[in-house]
Coordinates of C-alpha atoms and ligand atoms in Angstrom, one line a residue:
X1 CA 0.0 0.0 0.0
X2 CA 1.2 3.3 -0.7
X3 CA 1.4 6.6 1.8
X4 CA -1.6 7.7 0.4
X5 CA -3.6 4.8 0.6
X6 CA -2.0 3.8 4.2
X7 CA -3.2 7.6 5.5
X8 CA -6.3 7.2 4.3
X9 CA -7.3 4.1 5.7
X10 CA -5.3 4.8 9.3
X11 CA -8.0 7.9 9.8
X12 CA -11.0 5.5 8.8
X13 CA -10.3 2.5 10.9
X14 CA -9.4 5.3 13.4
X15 CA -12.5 6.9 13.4
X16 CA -14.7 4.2 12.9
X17 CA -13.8 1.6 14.6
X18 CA -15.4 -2.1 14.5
X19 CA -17.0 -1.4 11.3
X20 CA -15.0 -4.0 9.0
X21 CA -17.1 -3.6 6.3
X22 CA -17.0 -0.1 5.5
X23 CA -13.5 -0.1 5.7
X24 CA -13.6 -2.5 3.4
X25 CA -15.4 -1.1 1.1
X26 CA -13.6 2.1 1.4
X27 CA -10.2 0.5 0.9
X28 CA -11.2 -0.7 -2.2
X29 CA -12.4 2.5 -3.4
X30 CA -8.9 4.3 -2.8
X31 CA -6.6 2.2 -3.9
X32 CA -8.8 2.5 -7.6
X33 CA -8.7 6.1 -7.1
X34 CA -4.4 7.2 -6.2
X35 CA -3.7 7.4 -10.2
X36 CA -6.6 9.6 -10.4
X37 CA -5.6 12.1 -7.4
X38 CA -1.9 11.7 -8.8
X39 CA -3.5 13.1 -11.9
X40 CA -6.1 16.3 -10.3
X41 CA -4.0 17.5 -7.2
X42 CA -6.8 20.0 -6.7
X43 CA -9.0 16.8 -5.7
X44 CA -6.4 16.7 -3.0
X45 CA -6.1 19.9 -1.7
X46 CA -9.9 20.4 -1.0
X47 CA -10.0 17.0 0.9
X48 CA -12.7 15.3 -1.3
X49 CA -11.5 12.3 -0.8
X50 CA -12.0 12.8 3.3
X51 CA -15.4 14.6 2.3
X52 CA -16.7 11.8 0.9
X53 CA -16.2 9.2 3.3
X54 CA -17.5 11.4 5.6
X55 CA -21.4 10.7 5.5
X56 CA -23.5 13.9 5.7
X57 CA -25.8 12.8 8.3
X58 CA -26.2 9.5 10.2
X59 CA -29.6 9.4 12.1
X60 CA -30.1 6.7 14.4
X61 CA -34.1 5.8 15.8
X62 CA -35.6 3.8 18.1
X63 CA -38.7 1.4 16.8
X64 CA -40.6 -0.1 19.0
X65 CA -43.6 -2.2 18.4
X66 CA -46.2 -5.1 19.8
X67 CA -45.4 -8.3 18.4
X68 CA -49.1 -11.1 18.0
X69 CA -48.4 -11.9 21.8
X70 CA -49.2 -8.2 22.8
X71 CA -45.1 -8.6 23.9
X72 CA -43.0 -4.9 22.9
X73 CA -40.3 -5.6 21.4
X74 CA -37.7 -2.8 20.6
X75 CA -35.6 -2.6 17.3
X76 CA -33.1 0.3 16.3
X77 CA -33.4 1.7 12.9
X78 CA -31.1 4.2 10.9
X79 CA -31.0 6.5 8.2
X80 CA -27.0 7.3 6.2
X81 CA -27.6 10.3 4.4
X82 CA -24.1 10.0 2.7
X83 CA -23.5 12.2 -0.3
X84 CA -26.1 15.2 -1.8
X85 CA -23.7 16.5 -4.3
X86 CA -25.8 15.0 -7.4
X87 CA -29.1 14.5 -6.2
X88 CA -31.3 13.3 -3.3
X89 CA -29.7 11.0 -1.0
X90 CA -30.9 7.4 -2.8
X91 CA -30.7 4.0 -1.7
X92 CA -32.2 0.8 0.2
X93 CA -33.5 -0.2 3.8
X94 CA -33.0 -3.4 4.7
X95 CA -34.1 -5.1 7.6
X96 CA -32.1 -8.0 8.6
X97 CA -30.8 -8.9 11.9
X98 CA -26.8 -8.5 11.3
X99 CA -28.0 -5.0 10.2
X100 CA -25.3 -2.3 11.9
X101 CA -24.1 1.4 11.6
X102 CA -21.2 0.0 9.9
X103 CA -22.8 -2.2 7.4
X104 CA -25.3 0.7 6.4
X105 CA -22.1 2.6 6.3
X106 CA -20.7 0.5 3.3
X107 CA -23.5 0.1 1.4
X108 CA -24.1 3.8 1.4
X109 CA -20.7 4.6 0.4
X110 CA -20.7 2.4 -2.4
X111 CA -24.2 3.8 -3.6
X112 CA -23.0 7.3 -4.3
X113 CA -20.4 5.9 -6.4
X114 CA -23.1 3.6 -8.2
X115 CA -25.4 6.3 -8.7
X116 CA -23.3 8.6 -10.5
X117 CA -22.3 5.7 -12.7
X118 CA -25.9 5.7 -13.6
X119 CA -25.7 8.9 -15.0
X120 CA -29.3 10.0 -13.3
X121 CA -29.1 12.3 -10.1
X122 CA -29.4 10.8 -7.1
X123 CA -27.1 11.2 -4.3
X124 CA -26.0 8.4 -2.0
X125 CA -27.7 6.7 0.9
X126 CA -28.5 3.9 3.2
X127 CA -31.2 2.9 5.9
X128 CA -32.8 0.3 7.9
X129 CA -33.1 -2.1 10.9
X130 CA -31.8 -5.0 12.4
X131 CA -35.4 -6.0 12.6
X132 CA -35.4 -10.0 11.0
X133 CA -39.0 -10.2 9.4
X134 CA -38.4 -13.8 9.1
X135 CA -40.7 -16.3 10.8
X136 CA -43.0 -12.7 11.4
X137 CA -46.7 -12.6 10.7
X138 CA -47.9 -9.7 8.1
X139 CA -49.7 -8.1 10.7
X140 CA -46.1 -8.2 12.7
X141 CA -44.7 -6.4 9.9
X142 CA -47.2 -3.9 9.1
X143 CA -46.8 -2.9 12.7
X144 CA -43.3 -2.8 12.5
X145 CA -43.0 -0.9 9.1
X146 CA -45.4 2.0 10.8
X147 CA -43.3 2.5 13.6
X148 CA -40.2 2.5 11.3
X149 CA -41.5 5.3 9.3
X150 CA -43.0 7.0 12.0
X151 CA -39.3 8.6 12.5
X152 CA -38.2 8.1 9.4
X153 CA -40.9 10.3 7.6
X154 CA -39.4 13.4 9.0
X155 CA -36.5 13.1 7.3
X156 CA -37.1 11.9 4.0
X157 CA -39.0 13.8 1.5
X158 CA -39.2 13.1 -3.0
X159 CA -36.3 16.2 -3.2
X160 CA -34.5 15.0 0.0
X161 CA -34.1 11.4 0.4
X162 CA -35.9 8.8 -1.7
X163 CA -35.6 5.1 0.5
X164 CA -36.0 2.0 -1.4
X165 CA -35.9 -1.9 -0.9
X166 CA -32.8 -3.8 -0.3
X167 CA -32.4 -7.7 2.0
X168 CA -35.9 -8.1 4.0
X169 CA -37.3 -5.1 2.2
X170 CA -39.7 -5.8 -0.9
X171 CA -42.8 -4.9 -2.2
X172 CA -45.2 -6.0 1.1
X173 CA -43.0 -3.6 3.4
X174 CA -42.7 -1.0 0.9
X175 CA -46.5 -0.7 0.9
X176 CA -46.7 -0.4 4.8
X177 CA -44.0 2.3 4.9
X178 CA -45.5 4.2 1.9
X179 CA -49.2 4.0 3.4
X180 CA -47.7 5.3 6.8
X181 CA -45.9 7.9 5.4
X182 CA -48.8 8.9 3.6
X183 CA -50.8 9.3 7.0
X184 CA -48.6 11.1 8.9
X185 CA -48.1 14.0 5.8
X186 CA -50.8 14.2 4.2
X187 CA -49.5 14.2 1.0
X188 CA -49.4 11.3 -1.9
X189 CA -45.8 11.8 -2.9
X190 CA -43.0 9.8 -4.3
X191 CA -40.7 9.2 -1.6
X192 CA -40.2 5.7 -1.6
X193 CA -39.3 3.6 -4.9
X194 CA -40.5 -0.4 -6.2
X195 CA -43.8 0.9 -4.9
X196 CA -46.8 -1.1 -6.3
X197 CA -47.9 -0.3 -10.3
X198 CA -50.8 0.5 -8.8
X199 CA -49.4 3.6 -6.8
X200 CA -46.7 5.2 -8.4
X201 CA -44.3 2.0 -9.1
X202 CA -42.9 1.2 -12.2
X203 CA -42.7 -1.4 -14.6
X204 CA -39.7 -3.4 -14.4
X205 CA -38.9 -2.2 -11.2
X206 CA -38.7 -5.2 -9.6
X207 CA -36.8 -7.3 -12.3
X208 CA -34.4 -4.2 -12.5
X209 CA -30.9 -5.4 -10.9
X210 CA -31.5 -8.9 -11.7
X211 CA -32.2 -8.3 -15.5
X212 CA -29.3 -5.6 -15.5
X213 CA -26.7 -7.8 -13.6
X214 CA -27.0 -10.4 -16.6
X215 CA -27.3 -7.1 -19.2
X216 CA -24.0 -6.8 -17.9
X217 CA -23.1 -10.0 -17.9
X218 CA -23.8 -10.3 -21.6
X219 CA -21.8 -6.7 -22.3
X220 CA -18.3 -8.5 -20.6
X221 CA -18.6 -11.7 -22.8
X222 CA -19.1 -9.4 -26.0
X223 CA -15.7 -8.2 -25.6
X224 CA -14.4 -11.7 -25.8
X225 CA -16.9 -12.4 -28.3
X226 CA -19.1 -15.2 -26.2
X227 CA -22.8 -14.9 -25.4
X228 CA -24.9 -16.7 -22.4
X229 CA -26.3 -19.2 -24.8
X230 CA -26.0 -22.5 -23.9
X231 CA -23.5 -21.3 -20.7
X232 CA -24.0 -23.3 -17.1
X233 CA -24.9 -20.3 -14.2
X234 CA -24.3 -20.8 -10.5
X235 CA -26.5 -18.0 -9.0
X236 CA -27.0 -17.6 -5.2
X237 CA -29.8 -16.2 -2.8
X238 CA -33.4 -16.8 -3.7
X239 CA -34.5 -13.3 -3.4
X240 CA -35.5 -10.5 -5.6
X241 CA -32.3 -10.0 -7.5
X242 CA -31.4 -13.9 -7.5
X243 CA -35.1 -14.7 -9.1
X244 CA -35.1 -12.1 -12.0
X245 CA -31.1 -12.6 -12.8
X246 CA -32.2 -16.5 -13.4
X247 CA -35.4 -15.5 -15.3
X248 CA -33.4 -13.2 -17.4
X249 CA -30.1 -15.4 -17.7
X250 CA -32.9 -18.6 -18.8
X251 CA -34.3 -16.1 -21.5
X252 CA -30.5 -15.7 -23.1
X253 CA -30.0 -19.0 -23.6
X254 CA -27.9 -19.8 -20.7
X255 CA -29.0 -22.6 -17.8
X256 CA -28.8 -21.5 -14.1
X257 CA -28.5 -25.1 -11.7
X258 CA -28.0 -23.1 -8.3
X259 CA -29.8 -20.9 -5.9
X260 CA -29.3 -20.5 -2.1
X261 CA -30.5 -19.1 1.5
X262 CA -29.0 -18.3 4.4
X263 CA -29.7 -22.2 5.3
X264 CA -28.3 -24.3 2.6
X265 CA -27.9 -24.2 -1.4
X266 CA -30.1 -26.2 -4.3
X267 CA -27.9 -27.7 -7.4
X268 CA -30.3 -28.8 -10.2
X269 CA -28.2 -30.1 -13.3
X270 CA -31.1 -29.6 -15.5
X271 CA -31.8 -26.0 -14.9
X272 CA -34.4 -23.9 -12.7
X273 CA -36.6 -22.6 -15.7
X274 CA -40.4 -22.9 -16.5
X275 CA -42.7 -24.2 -14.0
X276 CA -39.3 -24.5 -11.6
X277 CA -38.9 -21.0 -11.9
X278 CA -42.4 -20.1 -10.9
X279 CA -42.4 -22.6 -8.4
X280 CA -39.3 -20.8 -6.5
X281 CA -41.3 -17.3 -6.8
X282 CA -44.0 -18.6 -5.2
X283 CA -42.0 -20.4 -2.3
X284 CA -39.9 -17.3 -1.8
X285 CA -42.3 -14.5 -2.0
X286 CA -45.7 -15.9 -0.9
X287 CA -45.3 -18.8 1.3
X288 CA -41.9 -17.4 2.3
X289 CA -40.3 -20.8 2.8
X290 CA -36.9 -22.2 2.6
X291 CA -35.2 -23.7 -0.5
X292 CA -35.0 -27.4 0.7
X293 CA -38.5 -27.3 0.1
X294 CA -37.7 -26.8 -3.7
X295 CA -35.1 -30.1 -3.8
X296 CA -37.7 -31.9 -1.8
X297 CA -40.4 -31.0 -4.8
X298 CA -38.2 -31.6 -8.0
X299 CA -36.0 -34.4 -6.4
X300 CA -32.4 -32.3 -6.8
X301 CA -29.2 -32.3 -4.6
X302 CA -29.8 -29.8 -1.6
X303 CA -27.1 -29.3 1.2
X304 CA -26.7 -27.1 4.2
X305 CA -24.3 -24.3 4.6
X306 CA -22.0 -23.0 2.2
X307 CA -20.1 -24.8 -1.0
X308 CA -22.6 -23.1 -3.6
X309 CA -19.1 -22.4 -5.3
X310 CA -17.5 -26.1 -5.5
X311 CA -20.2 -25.9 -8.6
X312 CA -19.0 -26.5 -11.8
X313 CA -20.0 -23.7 -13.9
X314 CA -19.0 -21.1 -16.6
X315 CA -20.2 -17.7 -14.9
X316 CA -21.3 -17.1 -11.6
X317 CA -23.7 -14.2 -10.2
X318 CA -23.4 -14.1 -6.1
X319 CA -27.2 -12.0 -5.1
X320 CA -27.2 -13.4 -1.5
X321 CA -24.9 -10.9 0.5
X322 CA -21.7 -9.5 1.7
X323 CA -18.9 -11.4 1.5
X324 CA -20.7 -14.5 0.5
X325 CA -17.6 -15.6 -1.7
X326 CA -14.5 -15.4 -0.3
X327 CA -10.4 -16.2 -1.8
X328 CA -10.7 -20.5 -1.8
X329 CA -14.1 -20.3 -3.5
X330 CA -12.7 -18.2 -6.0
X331 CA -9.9 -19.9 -6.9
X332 CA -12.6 -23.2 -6.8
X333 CA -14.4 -21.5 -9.5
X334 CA -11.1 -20.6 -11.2
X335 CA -10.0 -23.9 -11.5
X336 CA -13.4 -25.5 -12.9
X337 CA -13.1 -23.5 -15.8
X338 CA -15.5 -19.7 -14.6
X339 CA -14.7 -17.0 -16.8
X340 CA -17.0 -14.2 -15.7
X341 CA -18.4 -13.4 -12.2
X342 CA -21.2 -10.6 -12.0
X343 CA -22.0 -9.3 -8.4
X344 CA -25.2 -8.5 -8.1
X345 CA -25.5 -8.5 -4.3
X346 CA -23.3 -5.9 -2.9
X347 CA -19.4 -6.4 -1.9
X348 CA -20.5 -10.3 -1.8
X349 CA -16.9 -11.0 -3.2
X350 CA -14.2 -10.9 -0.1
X351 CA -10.5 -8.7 -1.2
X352 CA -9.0 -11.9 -1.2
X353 CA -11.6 -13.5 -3.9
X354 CA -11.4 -10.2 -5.9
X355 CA -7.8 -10.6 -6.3
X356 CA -8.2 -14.4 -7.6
X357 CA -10.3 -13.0 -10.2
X358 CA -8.4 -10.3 -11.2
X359 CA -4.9 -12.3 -11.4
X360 CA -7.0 -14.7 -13.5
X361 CA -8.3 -12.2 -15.9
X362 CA -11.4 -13.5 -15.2
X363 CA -13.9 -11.2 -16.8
X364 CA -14.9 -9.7 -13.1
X365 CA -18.2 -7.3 -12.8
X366 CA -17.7 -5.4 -9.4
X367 CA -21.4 -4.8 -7.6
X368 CA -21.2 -1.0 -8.1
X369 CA -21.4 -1.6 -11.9
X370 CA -23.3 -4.7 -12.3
X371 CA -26.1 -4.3 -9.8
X372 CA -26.8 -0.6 -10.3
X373 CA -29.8 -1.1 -12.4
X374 CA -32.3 -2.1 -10.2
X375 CA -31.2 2.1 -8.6
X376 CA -31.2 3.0 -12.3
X377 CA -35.2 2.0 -13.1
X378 CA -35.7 3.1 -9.1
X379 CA -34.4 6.8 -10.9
X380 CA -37.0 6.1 -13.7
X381 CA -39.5 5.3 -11.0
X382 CA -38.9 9.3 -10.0
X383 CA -38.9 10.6 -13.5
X384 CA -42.5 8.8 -13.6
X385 CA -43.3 10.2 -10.2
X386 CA -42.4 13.5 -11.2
X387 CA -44.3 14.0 -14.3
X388 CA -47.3 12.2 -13.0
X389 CA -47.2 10.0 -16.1
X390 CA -46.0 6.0 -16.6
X391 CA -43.7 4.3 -19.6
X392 CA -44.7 1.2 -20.7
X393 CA -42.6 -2.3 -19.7
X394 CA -40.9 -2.2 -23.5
X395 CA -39.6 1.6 -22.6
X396 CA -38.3 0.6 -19.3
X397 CA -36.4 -2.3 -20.5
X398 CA -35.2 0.0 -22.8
X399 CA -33.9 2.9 -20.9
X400 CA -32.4 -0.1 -18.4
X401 CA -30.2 -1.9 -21.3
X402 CA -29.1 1.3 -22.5
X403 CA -28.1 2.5 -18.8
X404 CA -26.1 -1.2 -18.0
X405 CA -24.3 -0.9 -21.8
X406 CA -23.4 2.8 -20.9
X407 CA -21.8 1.9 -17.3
X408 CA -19.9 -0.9 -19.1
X409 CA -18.7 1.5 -21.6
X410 CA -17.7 4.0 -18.8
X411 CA -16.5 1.5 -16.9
X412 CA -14.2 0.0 -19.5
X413 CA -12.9 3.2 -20.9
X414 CA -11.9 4.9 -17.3
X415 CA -9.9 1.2 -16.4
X416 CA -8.0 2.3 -20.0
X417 CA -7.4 5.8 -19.6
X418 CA -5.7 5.4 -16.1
X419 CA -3.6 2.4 -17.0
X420 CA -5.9 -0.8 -15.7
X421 CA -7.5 -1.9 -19.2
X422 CA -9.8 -4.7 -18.5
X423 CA -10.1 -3.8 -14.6
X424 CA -13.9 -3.0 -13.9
X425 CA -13.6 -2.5 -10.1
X426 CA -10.7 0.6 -11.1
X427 CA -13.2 1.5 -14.0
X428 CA -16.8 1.9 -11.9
X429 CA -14.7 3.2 -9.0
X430 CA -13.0 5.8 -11.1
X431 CA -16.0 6.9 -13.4
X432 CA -18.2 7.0 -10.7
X433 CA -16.0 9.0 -8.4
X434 CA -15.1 11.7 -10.9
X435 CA -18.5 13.3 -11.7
X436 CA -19.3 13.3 -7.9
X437 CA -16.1 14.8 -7.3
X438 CA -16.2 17.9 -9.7
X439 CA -19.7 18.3 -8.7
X440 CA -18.2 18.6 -4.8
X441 CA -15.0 21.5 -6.4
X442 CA -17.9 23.4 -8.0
X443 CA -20.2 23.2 -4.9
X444 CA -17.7 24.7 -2.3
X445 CA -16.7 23.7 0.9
X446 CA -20.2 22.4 2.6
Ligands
LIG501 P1 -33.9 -10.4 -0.6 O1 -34.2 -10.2 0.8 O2 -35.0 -10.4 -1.6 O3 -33.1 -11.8 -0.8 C1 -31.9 -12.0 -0.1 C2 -31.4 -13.5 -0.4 O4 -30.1 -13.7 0.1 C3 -32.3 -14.5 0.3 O5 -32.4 -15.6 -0.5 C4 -31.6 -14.7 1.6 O6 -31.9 -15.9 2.3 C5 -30.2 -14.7 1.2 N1 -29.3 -14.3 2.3 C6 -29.4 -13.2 3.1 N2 -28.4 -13.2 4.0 C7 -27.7 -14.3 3.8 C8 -26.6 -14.9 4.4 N3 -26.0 -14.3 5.4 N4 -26.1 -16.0 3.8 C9 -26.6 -16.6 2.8 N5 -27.8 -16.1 2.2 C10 -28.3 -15.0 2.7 O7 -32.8 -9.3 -1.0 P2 -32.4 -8.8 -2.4 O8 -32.4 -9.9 -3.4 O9 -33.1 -7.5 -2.7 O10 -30.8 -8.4 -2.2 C11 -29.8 -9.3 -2.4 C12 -28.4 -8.6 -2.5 O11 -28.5 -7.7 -3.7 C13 -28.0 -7.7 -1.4 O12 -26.6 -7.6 -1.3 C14 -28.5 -6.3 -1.8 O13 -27.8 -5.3 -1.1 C15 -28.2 -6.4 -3.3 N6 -28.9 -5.4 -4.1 C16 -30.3 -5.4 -4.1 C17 -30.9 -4.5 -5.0 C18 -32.4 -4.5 -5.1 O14 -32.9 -3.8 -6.0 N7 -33.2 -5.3 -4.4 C19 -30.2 -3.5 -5.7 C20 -28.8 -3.6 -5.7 C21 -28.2 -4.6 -4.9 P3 -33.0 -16.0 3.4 O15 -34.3 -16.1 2.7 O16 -32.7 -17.3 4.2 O17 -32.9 -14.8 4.3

């Protein structure tokens, strides 16, 4: 590590102690971006760097709320209102129970860099609970979504801070939050995205990050001209993004044979595609089950814990969590022949792992790139908002493609200009970081 980098990082993990993640993530994000402060010493001088991993406001809640026993049970919620200097702070609530400062911290640090790569304007930000709405009833989560936004409300707003979903948060708690928020103001406005069609969501909302992770995918094989068809996929989770990456990935050809939860992972040689498919959506979204149920249905290999990587495949697309894949699984994937890995969770690939991949000029899609679609149709979801007015699913799509195909191109051609061709972690880190940080110069010292 250089002096640069080693400064840096001594005031982070100074400052913010016991949050590995965001230092992490932060790391990451610095040693991508010395060539460029080499380059601009002005970034230097005004401290952007140090502005920027500074968040703008951390609000911290308490949420309590009566559980079906009449029992109160007391959660903490939180709000990272990172970065304003594009837009509206922008990004998820989950609610899961490993849910900390520091882990909201990361994500919302990486979100202002995927933003910008978007190219719409929406700042950076992060929120939620350590609430686990596992194993709750819906009447347990409506009550906890009120209380939630009973604090939140005051400090979100649709030219403030526009929340959206992220792990434990989909369309069900969405609705709660939105139809509390609604109460307390008085006022139908957009201030929460992946709402419902009927109320101000979009089209293709839901599908976004999935479908744009494999868009992605698809851009990184061009370049070595290969397409998904007839390619084996290990994808992991069984949520949101892990459902529409394998609906999209079955639709170009290519054969997804994984999926995971936090208990165990499914392996189905044959592919989970048509009445599978459905099957899984239905399990994970209605009944809210676990996926041994599925191998216990179609009769495929099931087994607990971790290993989803010891899979034989050609790409891989981790959309469980954080540092779901770590330096052995890589170089397990490495050796049984993977060429391209797209994140679609975020940071789910450990340093370690990211250097396997990198060594191995493994065609390597870093979550800030290849997950920033399901932000990019949240931005769309505004646009609609905005002009009280809806584009059809074909438009959406559209807008999406084009988005994922121009972050590739950005991401590509910023990894060539400072000296890392091929390197898309240096490329979305860089191309992101640059618009944010001339934005910052012209914006003053605030
Ligand atoms: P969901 O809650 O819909 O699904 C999460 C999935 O990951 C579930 O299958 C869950 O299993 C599994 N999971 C959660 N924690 C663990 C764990 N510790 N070990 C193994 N599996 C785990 O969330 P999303 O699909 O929305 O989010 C998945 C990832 O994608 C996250 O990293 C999120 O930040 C990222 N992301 C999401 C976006 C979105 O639009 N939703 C946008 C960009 C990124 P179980 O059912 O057992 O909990």
């Amino acid at each position: 590590m250089s002096n640069f980098v080693d400064a840096i990082m001594a005031d982070v993990k100074a400052k913010n102690a016991a949050q590995p993640e965001f230092h992490q993530a932060v790391q990451e994000v610095v040693e991508s971006l010395e060539p460029v402060i080499e380059k601009h010493p002005e970034y230097k001088e005004a401290k952007i760097l140090e502005r920027i991993i500074e968040p703008e406001r951390v609000i911290m809640f308490r949420v309590p709320w009566v559980d079906d026993q009449g029992q109160v049970q007391v959660n903490r919620g939180f709000r990272v209102e990172f970065n304003s200097a594009i837009g509206p702070y922008k990004g998820g609530l989950r609610f899961n129970p490993s849910v900390n400062l520091g882990i909201l911290k990361f994500l919302g640090f990486e979100q202002i860099f995927k933003n910008s790569l978007t190219t719409l304007p929406m700042g950076g930000g992060k929120g939620g609970s350590d609430f686990d709405p596992q194993g709750k009833s819906d009447q347990e989560v409506m009550r906890f979504c009120q209380s939630f936004m009973s604090e939140l409300f005051r400090h979100i707003g649709p030219n403030t801070d526009v929340p959206a979903g992220d792990i434990g948060v989909g369309g069900r708690e969405i609705g709660f939050m939105f139809g509390q928020y609604k109460k307390l103001r008085n006022a139908f406005e957009g201030i929460l995205t992946g709402k419902g069609l009927g109320w101000g969501g979009s089209l293709i909302r839901p599908e976004a990050t999935g479908y744009g992770c494999v868009y992605f995918v698809e851009e990184m094989l061009k370049t070595q001209g290969k397409s998904l068809d007839g390619l084996k996929v290990a994808v992991s989770g069984s949520g949101n993004v892990a459902q529409y990456a394998t609906q999209k990935v079955n639709q170009l050809g290519g054969k997804v044979v994984t999926l995971s939860d936090s208990s165990g992972f499914i392996v189905d040689n044959d592919g989970i595609v048509g009445e599978k498919w459905d099957y899984i959506m239905n399990l994970k979204n209605i009944r809210r089950g676990r996926i041994k149920e599925y191998a216990d249905k179609f009769g495929c290999e099931y087994h607990e814990g971790t290993g989803i990587w010891n899979t034989k495949v050609d790409v891989a697309i981790p959309c469980a969590t954080q540092n779901e894949l770590d330096g052995d699984s890589a170089k397990t994937l490495v050796d049984n022949g993977c060429f391209c890995v797209s994140e679609g969770a975020n940071m789910p690939s450990t340093p370690d792992a990211v250097d396997v991949f990198l060594k191995n000029k493994i065609l390597f899609g870093p979550g800030k790139a290849a997950n920033a679609g399901g932000v990019a149709v949240s931005g769309l979801e505004m646009s609609q908002n905005s002009m009280r007015f809806s584009w059809s699913r074909e438009e959406v799509d559209e807008k999406l493609h084009r988005i994922m195909k121009d972050i590739h191109t950005a991401s590509i051609d910023a990894a060539d200009k400072y000296g890392t061709p091929g390197n898309y972690v240096n490329g979305a880190n860089i191309a992101g970081f640059l618009k944010i940080a001339n934005s910052m110069m012209d914006q003053g010292i605030v």
